[in-house]
CSV table of C-alpha atoms in Angstrom, one decimal:
chain,number,residue,atom,x,y,z
A,7,UNK,CA,0.0,0.0,0.0
A,8,UNK,CA,0.9,3.6,-0.4
A,9,UNK,CA,0.6,5.3,3.1
A,10,UNK,CA,0.9,9.0,3.8
A,11,UNK,CA,1.5,10.1,7.4
A,12,UNK,CA,0.6,13.8,8.2
A,13,UNK,CA,1.8,15.4,11.3
A,14,UNK,CA,3.3,18.9,12.0
A,15,UNK,CA,5.9,17.3,14.4
A,16,UNK,CA,6.4,14.0,12.6
A,17,UNK,CA,7.0,11.3,13.7
A,18,UNK,CA,4.9,12.5,16.7
A,19,UNK,CA,3.0,9.5,17.9
A,20,UNK,CA,4.0,7.4,14.9
A,21,UNK,CA,7.8,6.7,15.0
A,22,UNK,CA,7.5,3.0,15.5
A,23,UNK,CA,4.4,2.5,13.4
A,24,UNK,CA,5.7,4.4,10.3
A,25,UNK,CA,9.0,2.6,10.4
A,26,UNK,CA,7.4,-0.8,10.9
A,27,UNK,CA,5.0,-0.3,8.0
A,28,UNK,CA,7.9,0.7,5.7
A,29,UNK,CA,9.8,-2.5,6.7
A,30,UNK,CA,6.8,-4.5,5.8
A,31,UNK,CA,7.1,-3.3,2.2
A,32,UNK,CA,4.6,-0.5,2.2
A,33,UNK,CA,5.5,2.7,0.4
A,34,UNK,CA,5.5,5.2,3.3
A,35,UNK,CA,5.8,8.9,3.1
A,36,UNK,CA,5.3,11.7,5.7
A,37,UNK,CA,4.0,15.2,5.1
A,38,UNK,CA,5.2,17.6,7.8
A,39,UNK,CA,5.8,21.3,8.7
A,40,UNK,CA,8.7,22.9,7.0
A,41,UNK,CA,10.2,23.9,10.3
A,42,UNK,CA,10.1,20.4,11.8
A,43,UNK,CA,13.7,19.3,12.5
A,44,UNK,CA,12.9,15.9,14.2
A,45,UNK,CA,14.6,12.9,12.6
A,46,UNK,CA,12.2,10.7,10.6
A,47,UNK,CA,12.2,6.9,10.1
A,48,UNK,CA,10.7,7.5,6.6
A,49,UNK,CA,11.1,9.9,3.7
A,50,UNK,CA,9.4,13.3,4.4
A,51,UNK,CA,8.0,16.1,2.3
A,52,UNK,CA,7.1,19.5,3.7
A,53,UNK,CA,4.4,22.0,3.6
A,54,UNK,CA,4.7,25.7,4.2
A,55,UNK,CA,4.4,26.7,7.9
A,56,UNK,CA,1.3,28.7,8.7
A,57,UNK,CA,1.5,32.3,10.1
A,58,UNK,CA,-0.3,33.1,13.3
A,59,UNK,CA,-4.0,33.9,12.8
A,60,UNK,CA,-4.8,37.4,14.0
A,61,UNK,CA,-8.1,39.2,14.4
A,62,UNK,CA,-11.6,37.7,14.1
A,63,UNK,CA,-13.8,36.3,16.8
A,64,UNK,CA,-12.2,34.9,19.9
A,65,UNK,CA,-14.5,32.0,19.7
A,66,UNK,CA,-13.5,31.2,16.2
A,67,UNK,CA,-9.7,31.7,16.6
A,68,UNK,CA,-8.9,28.0,17.3
A,69,UNK,CA,-10.8,26.8,14.3
A,70,UNK,CA,-9.2,29.5,12.1
A,71,UNK,CA,-5.7,28.5,13.3
A,72,UNK,CA,-6.3,24.8,12.7
A,73,UNK,CA,-8.0,25.4,9.3
A,74,UNK,CA,-5.1,27.6,8.2
A,75,UNK,CA,-2.7,24.7,8.9
A,76,UNK,CA,-5.1,22.3,7.2
A,77,UNK,CA,-5.1,24.6,4.1
A,78,UNK,CA,-1.4,24.6,3.9
A,79,UNK,CA,-1.1,20.9,4.4
A,80,UNK,CA,-3.7,20.4,1.7
A,81,UNK,CA,-1.7,22.6,-0.7
A,82,UNK,CA,1.4,20.4,0.1
A,83,UNK,CA,-0.7,17.3,-0.6
A,84,UNK,CA,-1.9,18.8,-3.9
A,85,UNK,CA,1.7,19.3,-5.0
A,86,UNK,CA,2.4,15.7,-4.2
A,87,UNK,CA,-0.5,14.7,-6.4
A,88,UNK,CA,0.0,17.0,-9.3
A,89,UNK,CA,3.8,17.2,-9.5
A,90,UNK,CA,4.7,13.7,-8.4
A,91,UNK,CA,1.6,11.6,-9.1
A,92,UNK,CA,1.4,10.4,-5.6
A,93,UNK,CA,-1.9,8.9,-4.6
A,94,UNK,CA,-2.1,7.2,-1.2
A,95,UNK,CA,-4.3,4.3,-0.3
A,96,UNK,CA,-4.3,5.4,3.4
A,97,UNK,CA,-3.7,8.8,5.0
A,98,UNK,CA,-2.9,8.7,8.8
A,99,UNK,CA,-2.8,11.9,10.7
A,100,UNK,CA,-3.4,13.6,14.0
A,101,UNK,CA,-6.8,15.3,14.1
A,102,UNK,CA,-5.8,17.8,16.7
A,103,UNK,CA,-3.8,20.1,14.4
A,104,UNK,CA,-6.2,20.5,11.6
A,105,UNK,CA,-3.9,19.0,9.0
A,106,UNK,CA,-6.4,16.4,7.9
A,107,UNK,CA,-9.4,18.7,7.4
A,108,UNK,CA,-9.1,19.1,3.6
A,109,UNK,CA,-7.1,16.0,2.5
A,110,UNK,CA,-10.2,14.1,1.4
A,111,UNK,CA,-10.7,16.9,-1.2
A,112,UNK,CA,-7.2,16.1,-2.6
A,113,UNK,CA,-7.6,12.3,-2.5
A,114,UNK,CA,-11.3,11.4,-2.1
A,115,UNK,CA,-10.6,7.7,-2.7
A,116,UNK,CA,-8.0,7.4,0.1
A,117,UNK,CA,-9.1,6.1,3.5
A,118,UNK,CA,-8.5,8.6,6.2
A,119,UNK,CA,-7.3,7.4,9.6
A,120,UNK,CA,-6.9,9.8,12.5
A,121,UNK,CA,-5.3,9.8,15.9
A,122,UNK,CA,-8.0,11.0,18.2
A,123,UNK,CA,-6.2,12.3,21.2
A,124,UNK,CA,-8.9,14.0,23.2
A,125,UNK,CA,-12.1,16.0,22.7
A,126,UNK,CA,-12.6,19.0,24.9
A,127,UNK,CA,-15.7,18.7,27.1
A,128,UNK,CA,-17.4,21.2,29.4
A,129,UNK,CA,-18.3,18.6,32.1
A,130,UNK,CA,-16.6,15.6,33.7
A,131,UNK,CA,-13.1,16.3,32.4
A,132,UNK,CA,-10.5,19.1,32.9
A,133,UNK,CA,-12.7,22.1,32.5
A,134,UNK,CA,-13.9,23.3,35.9
A,135,UNK,CA,-12.0,20.5,37.7
A,136,UNK,CA,-9.8,22.8,39.7
A,137,UNK,CA,-11.7,25.7,41.1
A,138,UNK,CA,-8.6,27.4,42.4
A,139,UNK,CA,-7.3,28.2,38.9
A,140,UNK,CA,-10.4,27.7,36.7
A,141,UNK,CA,-13.4,30.0,36.7
A,142,UNK,CA,-16.0,27.5,35.6
A,143,UNK,CA,-17.9,30.4,34.1
A,144,UNK,CA,-20.3,30.2,31.1
A,145,UNK,CA,-17.7,32.1,29.0
A,146,UNK,CA,-15.1,29.4,29.7
A,147,UNK,CA,-17.5,26.7,28.7
A,148,UNK,CA,-18.4,28.6,25.5
A,149,UNK,CA,-14.7,28.7,24.7
A,150,UNK,CA,-14.3,25.0,25.3
A,151,UNK,CA,-17.2,24.2,22.9
A,152,UNK,CA,-15.6,26.4,20.3
A,153,UNK,CA,-12.2,24.7,20.6
A,154,UNK,CA,-13.7,21.4,19.8
A,155,UNK,CA,-15.0,22.3,16.3
A,156,UNK,CA,-12.0,21.1,14.3
A,157,UNK,CA,-11.8,17.9,16.5
A,158,UNK,CA,-15.4,16.9,15.7
A,159,UNK,CA,-14.9,17.7,12.0
A,160,UNK,CA,-11.7,15.8,11.9
A,161,UNK,CA,-13.1,12.6,13.2
A,162,UNK,CA,-16.4,13.0,11.4
A,163,UNK,CA,-14.5,13.0,8.1
A,164,UNK,CA,-12.3,10.1,9.0
A,165,UNK,CA,-13.0,6.5,8.1
A,166,UNK,CA,-11.6,5.3,11.3
A,167,UNK,CA,-9.7,6.6,14.3
A,168,UNK,CA,-7.3,5.4,17.0
A,169,UNK,CA,-6.9,6.6,20.6
A,170,UNK,CA,-4.3,5.5,23.2
A,171,UNK,CA,-6.6,5.0,26.2
A,172,UNK,CA,-10.3,4.3,26.8
A,173,UNK,CA,-10.6,7.5,28.8
A,174,UNK,CA,-9.4,9.6,25.8
A,175,UNK,CA,-11.6,7.7,23.3
A,176,UNK,CA,-14.6,8.1,25.6
A,177,UNK,CA,-14.2,11.9,25.6
A,178,UNK,CA,-15.8,11.8,22.1
A,179,UNK,CA,-19.6,11.7,21.6
A,180,UNK,CA,-21.1,8.3,21.3
A,181,UNK,CA,-21.9,8.7,17.6
A,182,UNK,CA,-18.2,9.4,16.9
A,183,UNK,CA,-16.9,7.0,19.6
A,184,UNK,CA,-17.8,4.0,17.4
A,185,UNK,CA,-15.1,5.0,14.9
A,186,UNK,CA,-12.4,4.8,17.5
A,187,UNK,CA,-10.2,1.8,18.3
A,188,UNK,CA,-8.2,1.9,21.5
A,189,UNK,CA,-4.5,0.9,21.1
A,190,UNK,CA,-1.9,2.5,23.3
A,191,UNK,CA,1.2,4.0,21.7
A,192,UNK,CA,3.3,1.4,23.5
A,193,UNK,CA,6.2,1.4,25.8
A,194,UNK,CA,9.6,0.0,24.9
A,195,UNK,CA,10.0,-2.3,27.9
A,196,UNK,CA,13.3,-3.7,26.6
A,197,UNK,CA,14.8,-0.2,27.2
A,198,UNK,CA,12.5,1.1,30.0
A,199,UNK,CA,13.1,-1.4,32.7
A,200,UNK,CA,14.3,-1.7,36.3
A,201,UNK,CA,18.1,-1.2,36.8
A,202,UNK,CA,19.4,-1.6,40.3
A,203,UNK,CA,22.8,-0.2,39.1
A,204,UNK,CA,21.3,3.0,37.7
A,205,UNK,CA,22.8,6.3,38.7
A,206,UNK,CA,22.4,9.9,37.7
A,207,UNK,CA,24.9,12.8,37.7
A,208,UNK,CA,23.5,16.2,36.8
A,209,UNK,CA,25.5,19.5,36.7
A,210,UNK,CA,25.8,21.1,40.1
A,211,UNK,CA,24.1,18.2,41.9
A,212,UNK,CA,25.4,15.3,44.0
A,213,UNK,CA,25.6,11.9,42.3
A,214,UNK,CA,22.3,10.0,42.8
A,215,UNK,CA,21.8,6.3,42.6
A,216,UNK,CA,19.3,3.5,43.2
A,217,UNK,CA,18.8,3.2,46.9
A,218,UNK,CA,18.9,6.9,47.7
A,219,UNK,CA,15.8,8.7,49.0
A,220,UNK,CA,14.8,10.3,45.7
A,221,UNK,CA,11.4,11.5,44.8
A,222,UNK,CA,10.9,12.2,41.1
A,223,UNK,CA,8.2,14.4,39.5
A,224,UNK,CA,8.1,14.7,35.7
A,225,UNK,CA,5.9,17.0,33.4
A,226,UNK,CA,6.5,18.6,30.1
A,227,UNK,CA,5.7,21.9,31.8
A,228,UNK,CA,5.3,22.6,35.5
A,229,UNK,CA,1.7,23.6,35.7
A,230,UNK,CA,-1.6,22.8,37.5
A,231,UNK,CA,-2.9,20.4,34.8
A,232,UNK,CA,-0.2,18.0,36.0
A,233,UNK,CA,-0.7,18.8,39.7
A,234,UNK,CA,2.5,20.8,40.1
A,235,UNK,CA,0.9,23.1,42.7
A,236,UNK,CA,-0.4,20.1,44.8
A,237,UNK,CA,3.0,18.4,44.6
A,238,UNK,CA,4.9,21.5,45.7
A,239,UNK,CA,2.6,22.0,48.7
A,240,UNK,CA,3.3,18.5,49.8
A,241,UNK,CA,7.0,19.0,49.9
A,242,UNK,CA,7.5,20.9,53.2
A,243,UNK,CA,6.1,18.0,55.3
A,244,UNK,CA,7.9,15.5,53.2
A,245,UNK,CA,11.3,17.1,53.6
A,246,UNK,CA,10.7,17.7,57.3
A,247,UNK,CA,9.9,14.0,57.9
A,248,UNK,CA,12.7,12.7,55.7
A,249,UNK,CA,15.9,14.7,56.2
A,250,UNK,CA,17.9,12.6,53.7
A,251,UNK,CA,15.3,12.9,50.9
A,252,UNK,CA,15.9,14.8,47.7
A,253,UNK,CA,13.3,15.8,45.2
A,254,UNK,CA,14.0,16.0,41.5
A,255,UNK,CA,11.5,18.0,39.4
A,256,UNK,CA,11.7,17.7,35.7
A,257,UNK,CA,9.8,20.1,33.4
A,258,UNK,CA,9.9,23.5,31.6
A,259,UNK,CA,8.7,26.8,32.9
A,260,UNK,CA,6.2,27.4,30.1
A,261,UNK,CA,2.6,26.3,29.7
A,262,UNK,CA,1.6,23.2,27.8
A,263,UNK,CA,-2.1,23.1,28.9
A,264,UNK,CA,-4.3,25.7,30.5
A,265,UNK,CA,-3.1,29.2,31.1
A,266,UNK,CA,-0.3,31.1,32.6
A,267,UNK,CA,-0.6,32.5,36.2
A,268,UNK,CA,-1.9,36.1,36.2
A,269,UNK,CA,0.4,37.1,39.0
A,270,UNK,CA,3.8,35.5,38.1
A,271,UNK,CA,6.0,34.7,35.2
A,272,UNK,CA,5.5,31.0,35.6
A,273,UNK,CA,3.8,28.5,37.9
A,274,UNK,CA,7.2,27.6,39.3
A,275,UNK,CA,7.8,31.2,40.3
A,276,UNK,CA,4.3,31.3,41.8
A,277,UNK,CA,4.7,28.2,43.9
A,278,UNK,CA,8.2,29.2,45.1
A,279,UNK,CA,6.8,32.5,46.2
A,280,UNK,CA,3.9,30.9,48.0
A,281,UNK,CA,6.0,28.4,49.9
A,282,UNK,CA,8.9,30.7,50.7
A,283,UNK,CA,11.2,29.5,53.4
A,284,UNK,CA,9.0,26.6,54.2
A,285,UNK,CA,10.8,24.8,51.3
A,286,UNK,CA,14.4,23.6,51.7
A,287,UNK,CA,15.7,24.4,48.2
A,288,UNK,CA,19.0,22.7,48.9
A,289,UNK,CA,17.1,19.4,48.5
A,290,UNK,CA,14.6,20.4,45.8
A,291,UNK,CA,16.2,20.2,42.4
A,292,UNK,CA,14.3,21.8,39.5
A,293,UNK,CA,16.3,20.6,36.6
A,294,UNK,CA,14.3,21.8,33.6
A,295,UNK,CA,13.9,19.3,30.8
A,296,UNK,CA,16.2,16.4,30.6
A,297,UNK,CA,17.7,14.4,27.8
A,298,UNK,CA,15.9,11.1,27.5
A,299,UNK,CA,18.8,8.9,28.9
A,300,UNK,CA,19.0,11.2,32.0
A,301,UNK,CA,15.2,11.1,32.4
A,302,UNK,CA,15.3,7.3,32.2
A,303,UNK,CA,18.0,7.0,34.8
A,304,UNK,CA,15.9,9.3,37.1
A,305,UNK,CA,12.8,7.1,37.0
A,306,UNK,CA,15.0,4.0,37.5
A,307,UNK,CA,16.7,5.4,40.6
A,308,UNK,CA,13.7,7.1,42.2
A,309,UNK,CA,12.4,5.5,45.4
A,310,UNK,CA,9.1,7.1,44.7
A,311,UNK,CA,7.7,8.6,41.5
A,312,UNK,CA,4.8,11.0,41.8
A,313,UNK,CA,2.3,11.5,39.0
A,314,UNK,CA,-0.7,13.9,39.2
A,315,UNK,CA,-3.1,14.9,36.5
A,316,UNK,CA,-6.4,16.6,36.0
A,317,UNK,CA,-8.9,14.4,34.0
A,318,UNK,CA,-7.0,14.8,30.8
A,319,UNK,CA,-4.5,13.1,28.4
A,320,UNK,CA,-2.4,10.5,30.2
A,321,UNK,CA,1.3,11.2,30.2
A,322,UNK,CA,3.9,8.7,28.9
A,323,UNK,CA,5.9,9.4,32.1
A,324,UNK,CA,3.4,7.4,34.2
A,325,UNK,CA,3.5,4.3,32.0
A,326,UNK,CA,7.3,4.6,31.7
A,327,UNK,CA,7.8,4.9,35.4
A,328,UNK,CA,5.7,1.8,35.9
A,329,UNK,CA,7.7,0.0,33.2
A,330,UNK,CA,10.8,0.9,35.1
A,331,UNK,CA,9.4,-0.9,38.1
A,332,UNK,CA,8.7,2.4,39.9
A,333,UNK,CA,6.9,2.8,43.2
A,334,UNK,CA,4.3,5.2,42.0
A,335,UNK,CA,2.1,7.6,44.0
A,336,UNK,CA,-0.5,9.0,41.6
A,337,UNK,CA,-3.7,11.0,41.6
A,338,UNK,CA,-7.0,9.2,41.9
A,339,UNK,CA,-8.4,10.6,38.6
A,340,UNK,CA,-10.1,8.9,35.8
A,341,UNK,CA,-7.2,8.6,33.2
A,342,UNK,CA,-5.0,7.2,36.0
A,343,UNK,CA,-7.5,4.6,37.2
A,344,UNK,CA,-7.5,3.0,33.8
A,345,UNK,CA,-4.2,1.4,34.5
A,346,UNK,CA,-3.5,2.0,38.2
A,347,UNK,CA,-5.3,0.1,41.0
A,348,UNK,CA,-4.7,1.4,44.5
A,349,UNK,CA,-2.7,-1.1,46.6
A,350,UNK,CA,-2.3,-3.5,43.7
A,351,UNK,CA,0.3,-1.8,41.4
A,352,UNK,CA,0.6,1.7,42.9
A,353,UNK,CA,-0.7,4.1,45.6
A,354,UNK,CA,-3.5,6.5,44.7
A,355,UNK,CA,-4.4,9.7,46.5
A,356,UNK,CA,-7.2,12.2,46.0
A,357,UNK,CA,-5.9,14.9,43.7
A,358,UNK,CA,-6.5,17.9,46.0
A,359,UNK,CA,-5.5,16.2,49.3
A,360,UNK,CA,-2.1,17.7,50.0
A,361,UNK,CA,-1.7,15.9,53.4
A,362,UNK,CA,-2.6,12.5,51.9
A,363,UNK,CA,-0.1,13.1,49.1
A,364,UNK,CA,2.7,14.0,51.5
A,365,UNK,CA,1.8,11.0,53.7
A,366,UNK,CA,1.9,8.6,50.7
A,367,UNK,CA,5.3,10.0,49.6
A,368,UNK,CA,6.7,9.6,53.1
A,369,UNK,CA,5.4,6.1,53.3
A,370,UNK,CA,7.1,5.2,50.1
A,371,UNK,CA,10.4,6.7,51.2
A,372,UNK,CA,10.5,5.2,54.7
A,373,UNK,CA,9.8,1.7,53.5
A,374,UNK,CA,6.4,0.5,52.5
A,375,UNK,CA,6.3,-3.2,53.2
A,376,UNK,CA,4.5,-3.8,50.0
A,377,UNK,CA,6.9,-1.8,47.9
A,378,UNK,CA,8.5,-4.7,46.1
A,379,UNK,CA,5.2,-6.2,45.2
A,380,UNK,CA,3.8,-2.9,44.0
A,381,UNK,CA,6.9,-2.3,41.8
A,382,UNK,CA,6.7,-5.7,40.3
A,383,UNK,CA,3.0,-5.4,39.6
A,384,UNK,CA,3.5,-1.9,38.1
A,385,UNK,CA,5.9,-3.3,35.5
A,386,UNK,CA,3.7,-6.4,34.9
A,387,UNK,CA,0.8,-4.0,34.1
A,388,UNK,CA,2.8,-2.5,31.3
A,389,UNK,CA,4.1,-5.8,30.0
A,390,UNK,CA,0.6,-7.2,29.9
A,391,UNK,CA,-1.2,-4.3,28.3
A,392,UNK,CA,1.2,-1.7,26.9
A,393,UNK,CA,4.3,-3.4,25.7
A,394,UNK,CA,5.4,-1.8,22.4
A,395,UNK,CA,6.8,-4.8,20.5
A,396,UNK,CA,4.5,-7.6,21.8
A,397,UNK,CA,1.2,-5.8,22.0
A,398,UNK,CA,0.8,-2.2,20.8
A,399,UNK,CA,2.8,-2.2,17.6
A,400,UNK,CA,1.4,-5.5,16.3
A,401,UNK,CA,-2.1,-4.3,17.0
A,402,UNK,CA,-1.5,-1.0,15.3
A,403,UNK,CA,-0.1,-2.7,12.2
A,404,UNK,CA,-3.0,-5.1,12.1
A,405,UNK,CA,-5.4,-2.1,12.4
A,406,UNK,CA,-3.8,-0.1,9.6
A,407,UNK,CA,-3.5,-3.1,7.2
A,408,UNK,CA,-7.1,-4.1,7.9
A,409,UNK,CA,-8.2,-0.5,7.1
A,410,UNK,CA,-6.2,-0.6,3.9
A,411,UNK,CA,-7.9,-3.8,2.8
A,412,UNK,CA,-11.3,-2.1,3.2
A,413,UNK,CA,-10.4,0.6,0.6
């Protein structure tokens, strides 16, 4: 088959799938943003990067932005068709960026498959979950509805869709949910695994190794969506109870989800100001973003890994920490409960309960008698349901090739 992947940051969610399909003899091509510098496992062609959309209705701005990217992706696709005679049997894209919106107009005979990451909802998900930082007003709900327009159109146009978790698939309305197959992206358990000899040396910090009292917290950006404020508020009691403990916090100062704080340059700055001298910064290491090998070493050496999230997209860091045999303390929120069972493969705490979180972290550091069992069960959960080579990738390949046979 001829298969075209479309993703502004290719390979995005498709590094393993695209390469595997190429190795199986399919002709695989990727269409991506001209500014994307990420290495690709397959040949790429590029479309012109869109300019920021200015003016117009605030409610329509998200759709205008995504449609503009979709227009430029479609022009790139048209050039592939007209100049090179390329006509794919399958198009695989991420519906969240708008790139797939007009591709059926270029290749109406191609089957369109989309990665359905999440649909924004006004109830039961992230919107209004945290009253401290979210207004829950009518206006905010109106904005949420408007932000979903391109997502609904993207999956409505698609012949089929894939989502990494049931929680994310179930965020879509029932009449669209039927198009979605749930297959996780997959975790490379041959690489992400326990290592009792692991160690980590970061600039300006003491050498850390397995056996040390290390608490790890990882997020793309340090922000409320990933419970950064709750985690920070739990640290004074944790550090007071465990004088040898160190906390390593990984994440950037920007905003990936939600908004910036109105009274500080970043959420990190805001929380440091709130906690002041209650926080022993000699034992709290905010290291920014780490190279993957250093990140992997961190989750391998951590005695406790903390993962908190609003009801939202599940982070790879949770599944990777579990694959590494981590002792995980996580928020008792819907996306987490899909793979974590309290007392069976991790410890769950109510998202907003700072005291319960600090107590759970302390318990993990001082020696939970069930720690070895929980660590083993955490890894087994990933091996049984999320393993890249044995489970996820074979299912993804079968799904794609089955869709191709229906064309």
